[in-house]
mmCIF file of C-alpha atoms in Angstrom:
data_model
loop_
_atom_site.group_PDB
_atom_site.id
_atom_site.type_symbol
_atom_site.label_atom_id
_atom_site.label_comp_id
_atom_site.label_asym_id
_atom_site.label_seq_id
_atom_site.Cartn_x
_atom_site.Cartn_y
_atom_site.Cartn_z
ATOM 1 C CA UNK A 1 119.297 99.831 117.615
ATOM 2 C CA UNK A 2 122.107 99.385 115.144
ATOM 3 C CA UNK A 3 120.705 96.811 112.728
ATOM 4 C CA UNK A 4 118.512 96.794 109.646
ATOM 5 C CA UNK A 5 115.610 94.427 109.117
ATOM 6 C CA UNK A 6 112.695 93.777 106.793
ATOM 7 C CA UNK A 7 110.731 96.752 108.066
ATOM 8 C CA UNK A 8 113.609 99.153 107.339
ATOM 9 C CA UNK A 9 114.195 97.814 103.855
ATOM 10 C CA UNK A 10 110.522 97.763 102.887
ATOM 11 C CA UNK A 11 109.942 101.321 104.060
ATOM 12 C CA UNK A 12 113.084 102.600 102.325
ATOM 13 C CA UNK A 13 112.415 100.824 99.032
ATOM 14 C CA UNK A 14 108.803 102.050 99.061
ATOM 15 C CA UNK A 15 109.852 105.659 99.669
ATOM 16 C CA UNK A 16 112.393 105.378 96.874
ATOM 17 C CA UNK A 17 109.813 104.044 94.407
ATOM 18 C CA UNK A 18 107.303 106.779 95.227
ATOM 19 C CA UNK A 19 109.918 109.402 94.388
ATOM 20 C CA UNK A 20 110.808 107.871 90.999
ATOM 21 C CA UNK A 21 109.210 108.837 87.676
ATOM 22 C CA UNK A 22 108.929 107.829 84.055
ATOM 23 C CA UNK A 23 111.277 105.108 82.739
ATOM 24 C CA UNK A 24 113.294 105.094 85.967
ATOM 25 C CA UNK A 25 110.174 103.946 87.811
ATOM 26 C CA UNK A 26 109.773 101.067 85.347
ATOM 27 C CA UNK A 27 113.391 99.996 85.790
ATOM 28 C CA UNK A 28 113.075 100.170 89.588
ATOM 29 C CA UNK A 29 109.910 98.059 89.507
ATOM 30 C CA UNK A 30 111.737 95.641 87.192
ATOM 31 C CA UNK A 31 114.451 95.214 89.832
ATOM 32 C CA UNK A 32 111.836 94.429 92.475
ATOM 33 C CA UNK A 33 109.795 92.025 90.358
ATOM 34 C CA UNK A 34 112.876 90.275 88.972
ATOM 35 C CA UNK A 35 114.074 89.478 92.480
ATOM 36 C CA UNK A 36 110.571 88.529 93.610
ATOM 37 C CA UNK A 37 110.190 86.076 90.730
ATOM 38 C CA UNK A 38 113.669 84.654 91.308
ATOM 39 C CA UNK A 39 112.728 84.109 94.959
ATOM 40 C CA UNK A 40 109.486 82.386 93.885
ATOM 41 C CA UNK A 41 111.105 80.311 91.154
ATOM 42 C CA UNK A 42 109.346 82.228 88.365
ATOM 43 C CA UNK A 43 110.570 84.046 85.265
ATOM 44 C CA UNK A 44 110.028 87.782 84.807
ATOM 45 C CA UNK A 45 110.710 89.597 81.550
ATOM 46 C CA UNK A 46 110.730 93.318 80.775
ATOM 47 C CA UNK A 47 110.783 94.122 77.038
ATOM 48 C CA UNK A 48 113.217 96.708 75.697
ATOM 49 C CA UNK A 49 111.024 99.746 75.137
ATOM 50 C CA UNK A 50 113.358 101.301 72.566
ATOM 51 C CA UNK A 51 111.805 99.127 69.853
ATOM 52 C CA UNK A 52 108.283 99.330 71.243
ATOM 53 C CA UNK A 53 107.149 97.221 74.164
ATOM 54 C CA UNK A 54 104.039 95.785 72.479
ATOM 55 C CA UNK A 55 101.883 97.036 75.361
ATOM 56 C CA UNK A 56 103.821 95.034 77.935
ATOM 57 C CA UNK A 57 106.048 96.766 80.481
ATOM 58 C CA UNK A 58 106.812 93.410 82.067
ATOM 59 C CA UNK A 59 105.275 89.982 82.540
ATOM 60 C CA UNK A 60 105.607 86.844 84.619
ATOM 61 C CA UNK A 61 106.035 84.251 81.908
ATOM 62 C CA UNK A 62 104.971 81.234 83.978
ATOM 63 C CA UNK A 63 101.658 82.714 85.123
ATOM 64 C CA UNK A 64 100.832 85.037 82.188
ATOM 65 C CA UNK A 65 100.552 88.035 84.519
ATOM 66 C CA UNK A 66 101.123 91.270 82.581
ATOM 67 C CA UNK A 67 102.173 94.607 84.070
ATOM 68 C CA UNK A 68 101.702 98.103 82.743
ATOM 69 C CA UNK A 69 103.808 100.452 84.833
ATOM 70 C CA UNK A 70 103.087 104.164 84.818
ATOM 71 C CA UNK A 71 104.672 107.051 86.685
ATOM 72 C CA UNK A 72 104.116 110.526 85.200
ATOM 73 C CA UNK A 73 106.986 112.982 85.380
ATOM 74 C CA UNK A 74 104.903 115.061 87.759
ATOM 75 C CA UNK A 75 101.520 114.649 89.459
ATOM 76 C CA UNK A 76 98.733 115.780 87.131
ATOM 77 C CA UNK A 77 95.604 117.681 88.121
ATOM 78 C CA UNK A 78 93.352 115.398 86.083
ATOM 79 C CA UNK A 79 94.964 112.261 87.501
ATOM 80 C CA UNK A 80 91.752 110.213 87.380
ATOM 81 C CA UNK A 81 91.113 110.866 83.664
ATOM 82 C CA UNK A 82 94.800 110.402 82.911
ATOM 83 C CA UNK A 83 94.876 106.953 84.541
ATOM 84 C CA UNK A 84 91.624 105.911 82.860
ATOM 85 C CA UNK A 85 92.934 106.915 79.424
ATOM 86 C CA UNK A 86 96.271 105.143 79.887
ATOM 87 C CA UNK A 87 94.618 102.024 81.319
ATOM 88 C CA UNK A 88 92.153 101.785 78.424
ATOM 89 C CA UNK A 89 94.788 102.324 75.748
ATOM 90 C CA UNK A 90 97.204 99.792 77.237
ATOM 91 C CA UNK A 91 94.623 97.088 77.962
ATOM 92 C CA UNK A 92 92.993 97.290 74.525
ATOM 93 C CA UNK A 93 96.385 97.241 72.843
ATOM 94 C CA UNK A 94 97.624 94.253 74.843
ATOM 95 C CA UNK A 95 94.502 92.161 74.229
ATOM 96 C CA UNK A 96 94.599 92.851 70.493
ATOM 97 C CA UNK A 97 98.253 91.801 70.305
ATOM 98 C CA UNK A 98 97.667 88.658 72.364
ATOM 99 C CA UNK A 99 94.338 87.435 70.981
ATOM 100 C CA UNK A 100 94.446 88.772 67.407
ATOM 101 C CA UNK A 101 98.158 88.478 66.644
ATOM 102 C CA UNK A 102 99.079 85.623 68.967
ATOM 103 C CA UNK A 103 101.821 87.516 70.796
ATOM 104 C CA UNK A 104 102.977 87.029 74.382
ATOM 105 C CA UNK A 105 102.086 83.370 74.530
ATOM 106 C CA UNK A 106 98.542 83.942 73.329
ATOM 107 C CA UNK A 107 96.991 84.265 76.783
ATOM 108 C CA UNK A 108 96.397 86.833 79.525
ATOM 109 C CA UNK A 109 95.573 85.500 82.979
ATOM 110 C CA UNK A 110 95.910 88.795 84.836
ATOM 111 C CA UNK A 111 96.455 92.446 83.901
ATOM 112 C CA UNK A 112 97.995 94.634 86.597
ATOM 113 C CA UNK A 113 98.119 98.376 85.984
ATOM 114 C CA UNK A 114 100.643 99.806 88.440
ATOM 115 C CA UNK A 115 100.595 103.574 88.712
ATOM 116 C CA UNK A 116 102.783 105.755 90.892
ATOM 117 C CA UNK A 117 100.431 108.093 92.749
ATOM 118 C CA UNK A 118 103.365 109.493 94.749
ATOM 119 C CA UNK A 119 102.044 110.409 98.206
ATOM 120 C CA UNK A 120 98.355 110.157 97.251
ATOM 121 C CA UNK A 121 95.898 107.254 97.259
ATOM 122 C CA UNK A 122 94.407 105.941 94.053
ATOM 123 C CA UNK A 123 91.531 108.086 92.763
ATOM 124 C CA UNK A 124 88.034 106.733 93.393
ATOM 125 C CA UNK A 125 86.136 104.917 90.651
ATOM 126 C CA UNK A 126 82.544 105.699 91.575
ATOM 127 C CA UNK A 127 81.465 105.360 87.933
ATOM 128 C CA UNK A 128 82.968 101.819 87.803
ATOM 129 C CA UNK A 129 84.914 102.785 84.675
ATOM 130 C CA UNK A 130 87.469 99.994 84.985
ATOM 131 C CA UNK A 131 84.946 97.238 85.715
ATOM 132 C CA UNK A 132 82.849 98.292 82.724
ATOM 133 C CA UNK A 133 85.833 98.496 80.393
ATOM 134 C CA UNK A 134 87.176 95.086 81.430
ATOM 135 C CA UNK A 135 83.737 93.494 81.059
ATOM 136 C CA UNK A 136 83.400 94.855 77.527
ATOM 137 C CA UNK A 137 86.897 93.587 76.623
ATOM 138 C CA UNK A 138 86.077 90.124 77.931
ATOM 139 C CA UNK A 139 82.934 90.031 75.834
ATOM 140 C CA UNK A 140 84.688 91.325 72.717
ATOM 141 C CA UNK A 141 87.461 88.710 72.816
ATOM 142 C CA UNK A 142 85.320 85.991 74.437
ATOM 143 C CA UNK A 143 87.884 85.503 77.200
ATOM 144 C CA UNK A 144 88.200 85.741 80.958
ATOM 145 C CA UNK A 145 91.020 87.345 82.951
ATOM 146 C CA UNK A 146 91.631 89.177 86.201
ATOM 147 C CA UNK A 147 92.626 92.810 86.434
ATOM 148 C CA UNK A 148 93.931 95.093 89.161
ATOM 149 C CA UNK A 149 94.556 98.822 89.386
ATOM 150 C CA UNK A 150 97.220 99.346 92.059
ATOM 151 C CA UNK A 151 99.799 101.825 93.290
ATOM 152 C CA UNK A 152 103.095 101.361 95.143
ATOM 153 C CA UNK A 153 101.198 99.981 98.159
ATOM 154 C CA UNK A 154 100.853 96.782 96.109
ATOM 155 C CA UNK A 155 104.642 96.475 95.910
ATOM 156 C CA UNK A 156 105.028 97.196 99.614
ATOM 157 C CA UNK A 157 102.197 95.029 100.946
ATOM 158 C CA UNK A 158 102.219 92.063 98.566
ATOM 159 C CA UNK A 159 105.634 91.820 96.924
ATOM 160 C CA UNK A 160 108.280 93.145 99.310
ATOM 161 C CA UNK A 161 106.535 91.787 102.372
ATOM 162 C CA UNK A 162 106.764 88.273 100.946
ATOM 163 C CA UNK A 163 110.553 88.436 100.547
ATOM 164 C CA UNK A 164 113.325 87.551 102.971
ATOM 165 C CA UNK A 165 115.710 90.193 104.317
ATOM 166 C CA UNK A 166 118.494 89.003 102.005
ATOM 167 C CA UNK A 167 116.380 89.698 98.904
ATOM 168 C CA UNK A 168 115.332 93.080 100.277
ATOM 169 C CA UNK A 169 118.957 93.960 100.910
ATOM 170 C CA UNK A 170 119.791 92.962 97.327
ATOM 171 C CA UNK A 171 116.999 95.166 95.935
ATOM 172 C CA UNK A 172 118.129 98.094 98.087
ATOM 173 C CA UNK A 173 121.663 97.678 96.831
ATOM 174 C CA UNK A 174 120.560 97.519 93.181
ATOM 175 C CA UNK A 175 118.478 100.652 93.648
ATOM 176 C CA UNK A 176 121.475 102.295 95.348
ATOM 177 C CA UNK A 177 119.548 103.086 98.504
ATOM 178 C CA UNK A 178 121.185 100.561 100.844
ATOM 179 C CA UNK A 179 123.385 103.194 102.477
ATOM 180 C CA UNK A 180 120.672 105.850 102.687
ATOM 181 C CA UNK A 181 118.373 103.992 105.082
ATOM 182 C CA UNK A 182 117.684 106.275 108.019
ATOM 183 C CA UNK A 183 117.173 103.868 110.872
ATOM 184 C CA UNK A 184 116.003 106.498 113.353
ATOM 185 C CA UNK A 185 113.444 107.964 110.941
ATOM 186 C CA UNK A 186 112.019 104.528 110.299
ATOM 187 C CA UNK A 187 111.864 103.784 114.006
ATOM 188 C CA UNK A 188 109.663 106.846 114.528
ATOM 189 C CA UNK A 189 107.166 105.341 112.106
ATOM 190 C CA UNK A 190 107.333 102.173 114.157
ATOM 191 C CA UNK A 191 106.692 104.083 117.386
ATOM 192 C CA UNK A 192 103.605 105.760 115.955
ATOM 193 C CA UNK A 193 102.313 102.482 114.544
ATOM 194 C CA UNK A 194 102.619 100.619 117.835
ATOM 195 C CA UNK A 195 101.210 103.484 119.904
ATOM 196 C CA UNK A 196 98.270 103.747 117.508
ATOM 197 C CA UNK A 197 97.560 100.050 118.026
ATOM 198 C CA UNK A 198 97.649 100.493 121.809
ATOM 199 C CA UNK A 199 95.346 103.511 121.460
ATOM 200 C CA UNK A 200 92.822 101.407 119.554
ATOM 201 C CA UNK A 201 92.871 98.828 122.346
ATOM 202 C CA UNK A 202 92.386 101.579 124.929
ATOM 203 C CA UNK A 203 89.303 102.816 123.098
ATOM 204 C CA UNK A 204 87.883 99.308 122.984
ATOM 205 C CA UNK A 205 88.450 99.002 126.723
ATOM 206 C CA UNK A 206 86.739 102.314 127.455
ATOM 207 C CA UNK A 207 83.681 101.684 125.297
ATOM 208 C CA UNK A 208 83.306 97.954 125.878
ATOM 209 C CA UNK A 209 80.119 97.084 127.729
ATOM 210 C CA UNK A 210 81.587 93.854 129.039
ATOM 211 C CA UNK A 211 84.176 93.660 131.777
ATOM 212 C CA UNK A 212 87.422 92.322 130.305
ATOM 213 C CA UNK A 213 89.440 90.094 132.654
ATOM 214 C CA UNK A 214 92.998 91.261 133.217
ATOM 215 C CA UNK A 215 95.525 88.425 133.252
ATOM 216 C CA UNK A 216 98.556 90.683 133.549
ATOM 217 C CA UNK A 217 101.006 89.607 136.241
ATOM 218 C CA UNK A 218 102.824 92.468 137.862
ATOM 219 C CA UNK A 219 106.625 92.177 138.003
ATOM 220 C CA UNK A 220 107.789 95.270 139.881
ATOM 221 C CA UNK A 221 107.276 95.699 143.590
ATOM 222 C CA UNK A 222 105.042 98.596 144.751
ATOM 223 C CA UNK A 223 107.957 100.343 146.463
ATOM 224 C CA UNK A 224 109.737 100.800 143.095
ATOM 225 C CA UNK A 225 107.523 103.846 142.560
ATOM 226 C CA UNK A 226 108.657 105.490 145.809
ATOM 227 C CA UNK A 227 112.259 104.402 145.243
ATOM 228 C CA UNK A 228 112.362 106.421 142.016
ATOM 229 C CA UNK A 229 110.700 109.489 143.572
ATOM 230 C CA UNK A 230 107.512 108.970 141.562
ATOM 231 C CA UNK A 231 105.177 109.010 144.559
ATOM 232 C CA UNK A 232 103.180 111.936 143.131
ATOM 233 C CA UNK A 233 102.256 109.677 140.192
ATOM 234 C CA UNK A 234 101.758 106.584 142.346
ATOM 235 C CA UNK A 235 97.994 106.329 141.944
ATOM 236 C CA UNK A 236 98.202 106.898 138.193
ATOM 237 C CA UNK A 237 100.974 104.335 137.706
ATOM 238 C CA UNK A 238 99.203 101.743 139.847
ATOM 239 C CA UNK A 239 95.993 102.242 137.863
ATOM 240 C CA UNK A 240 97.835 101.805 134.561
ATOM 241 C CA UNK A 241 99.575 98.649 135.787
ATOM 242 C CA UNK A 242 96.145 97.147 136.405
ATOM 243 C CA UNK A 243 95.312 97.778 132.728
ATOM 244 C CA UNK A 244 98.545 96.460 131.188
ATOM 245 C CA UNK A 245 96.753 93.307 130.109
ATOM 246 C CA UNK A 246 95.718 95.127 126.941
ATOM 247 C CA UNK A 247 99.389 95.524 125.984
ATOM 248 C CA UNK A 248 99.999 91.856 126.746
ATOM 249 C CA UNK A 249 97.108 91.066 124.415
ATOM 250 C CA UNK A 250 98.847 93.038 121.683
ATOM 251 C CA UNK A 251 102.128 91.212 122.311
ATOM 252 C CA UNK A 252 100.302 87.876 122.096
ATOM 253 C CA UNK A 253 98.726 88.648 118.731
ATOM 254 C CA UNK A 254 101.440 90.567 116.868
ATOM 255 C CA UNK A 255 103.835 87.652 116.582
ATOM 256 C CA UNK A 256 101.955 86.442 113.517
ATOM 257 C CA UNK A 257 102.502 89.808 111.820
ATOM 258 C CA UNK A 258 106.135 90.656 111.217
ATOM 259 C CA UNK A 259 105.325 94.365 110.902
ATOM 260 C CA UNK A 260 104.148 94.614 114.498
ATOM 261 C CA UNK A 261 106.178 91.885 116.152
ATOM 262 C CA UNK A 262 109.363 93.537 115.011
ATOM 263 C CA UNK A 263 108.096 97.057 115.607
ATOM 264 C CA UNK A 264 107.041 96.315 119.160
ATOM 265 C CA UNK A 265 110.455 95.022 120.203
ATOM 266 C CA UNK A 266 112.149 97.947 118.535
ATOM 267 C CA UNK A 267 109.858 100.465 120.190
ATOM 268 C CA UNK A 268 110.679 98.967 123.586
ATOM 269 C CA UNK A 269 114.367 99.411 122.746
ATOM 270 C CA UNK A 270 113.620 102.973 121.635
ATOM 271 C CA UNK A 271 112.072 103.787 125.029
ATOM 272 C CA UNK A 272 114.942 102.207 126.938
ATOM 273 C CA UNK A 273 117.470 104.210 124.939
ATOM 274 C CA UNK A 274 115.558 107.448 125.522
ATOM 275 C CA UNK A 275 115.469 106.688 129.239
ATOM 276 C CA UNK A 276 119.208 105.925 129.391
ATOM 277 C CA UNK A 277 119.995 109.184 127.611
ATOM 278 C CA UNK A 278 117.637 111.362 129.676
ATOM 279 C CA UNK A 279 118.613 109.916 133.054
ATOM 280 C CA UNK A 280 121.965 111.705 132.676
ATOM 281 C CA UNK A 281 120.178 115.023 133.215
ATOM 282 C CA UNK A 282 116.911 114.203 134.969
ATOM 283 C CA UNK A 283 115.495 112.068 137.741
ATOM 284 C CA UNK A 284 112.175 111.322 139.415
ATOM 285 C CA UNK A 285 109.048 112.995 138.050
ATOM 286 C CA UNK A 286 111.074 115.136 135.619
ATOM 287 C CA UNK A 287 112.694 112.031 134.126
ATOM 288 C CA UNK A 288 109.353 110.231 133.856
ATOM 289 C CA UNK A 289 107.751 113.232 132.109
ATOM 290 C CA UNK A 290 110.673 113.652 129.715
ATOM 291 C CA UNK A 291 110.525 110.024 128.617
ATOM 292 C CA UNK A 292 106.774 110.301 128.008
ATOM 293 C CA UNK A 293 107.404 113.511 126.097
ATOM 294 C CA UNK A 294 109.995 111.788 123.887
ATOM 295 C CA UNK A 295 107.522 109.036 122.994
ATOM 296 C CA UNK A 296 104.791 111.560 122.190
ATOM 297 C CA UNK A 297 107.280 113.524 120.076
ATOM 298 C CA UNK A 298 107.955 110.396 118.037
ATOM 299 C CA UNK A 299 104.233 110.409 117.246
ATOM 300 C CA UNK A 300 104.432 113.965 115.857
ATOM 301 C CA UNK A 301 103.386 115.392 119.233
ATOM 302 C CA UNK A 302 99.898 113.971 118.874
ATOM 303 C CA UNK A 303 98.332 114.875 122.207
ATOM 304 C CA UNK A 304 95.520 112.380 121.776
ATOM 305 C CA UNK A 305 98.091 109.593 122.089
ATOM 306 C CA UNK A 306 99.437 110.786 125.446
ATOM 307 C CA UNK A 307 97.721 108.043 127.478
ATOM 308 C CA UNK A 308 98.828 105.081 125.301
ATOM 309 C CA UNK A 309 102.366 106.550 125.248
ATOM 310 C CA UNK A 310 102.364 106.705 129.034
ATOM 311 C CA UNK A 311 100.895 103.214 129.329
ATOM 312 C CA UNK A 312 103.719 101.832 127.223
ATOM 313 C CA UNK A 313 106.229 103.607 129.471
ATOM 314 C CA UNK A 314 104.581 102.059 132.544
ATOM 315 C CA UNK A 315 104.730 98.667 130.834
ATOM 316 C CA UNK A 316 108.497 99.008 130.361
ATOM 317 C CA UNK A 317 108.772 100.399 133.900
ATOM 318 C CA UNK A 318 107.012 97.367 135.352
ATOM 319 C CA UNK A 319 109.195 94.993 133.334
ATOM 320 C CA UNK A 320 112.104 96.569 135.236
ATOM 321 C CA UNK A 321 113.875 97.588 132.031
ATOM 322 C CA UNK A 322 114.030 101.226 133.172
ATOM 323 C CA UNK A 323 114.258 103.119 136.477
ATOM 324 C CA UNK A 324 115.982 101.800 139.596
ATOM 325 C CA UNK A 325 114.903 98.378 140.777
ATOM 326 C CA UNK A 326 113.830 97.782 144.328
#
C-alpha cells in the first residue's frame, strides 16, 4: 500500500483544518474553496480583512453564496452562546450592507456559517434560535434566502468529496500537509469503517425474520483448511464461508460510494500484508489467530467486532489470497 488517493487526502486535509484556528483557519478554508470553485468553473473571493471584511469572509460570486468562517483560538465552554452571538452579528451586518447599502451585488442567495468545532459536533439548537433569527431577518428585509450552520464535516463531505485527486493533492500541497500524510494511520480508519459495515450486516442477518438466500460461490477446496493445519477451526470456517454472501452484498453496493469501494480494496491489501508479515514467525492456528488479532487491533481492539473481523479473514482465505493453496 504505497499510494495516496482521495480518501487519504480528504482525511488529512480535514484533520489539518480541525487543528487550525483564527485567521489561519480562514486562509485554509479559502484555499479549499478557491480550488473547489476553480474546479466547478466558479469565482470565489475572500476580502482582505485588514480594511474590514464588510461581514463577508468569502463568497461565491456567481451564486451569491456568502461564508462566515469562525474558528476560536481555543474551544470555549459556552460554545453554543458564542456561536449564536457571532452568527447573529454577522448575518444582521451582512444583510444590512447588502440590502440597505447595495454592497456585494445586492443579493444573498445563501448564508453559510462555518465554525470549527475541533473534535466536537455542532451544539444542539433545541430552542430553534437560528431558524427564528433567519425568519425575522427575512421578514425585516422582505427577502428570501437559504442558511446553513456547518462545521468542518461540510468541507469534508460536500466540498472535498466532490473534487478529483489532483485538486486534493494541490490543496494538500498549498496547506503544506502533502508530505505529512500518514498512510498507515489512515488505513486503520479504513479498516474500522469496513469492519463496522460488515458488523451491521451481521446484525441484520442475526435479527432478520426472513431467510436470506446466500449466492456466494465458494472458491477454495475443503482440504485447504486441513492443508494449513486449521482443522481445529474447520467447523467455524466452514460455517463462516456459508455466510460470506453478506460480504459479497457489501462489495456489490459499495462501488457507488468511493469511500467504501476504495476502503474495501485497501483493507483486503492490509490483511494480505499482515498475513505475509506474520507467516514468517507463525503457522497454522497461531498464524490464523494472529492475523485476526491484527485486524481487531486496527479497530482499537474492539472485542465486539471480533466476528466480522474473522469473517473478513475467512473471505480473503477463501479467495485464496492468503494461506497455502490446495
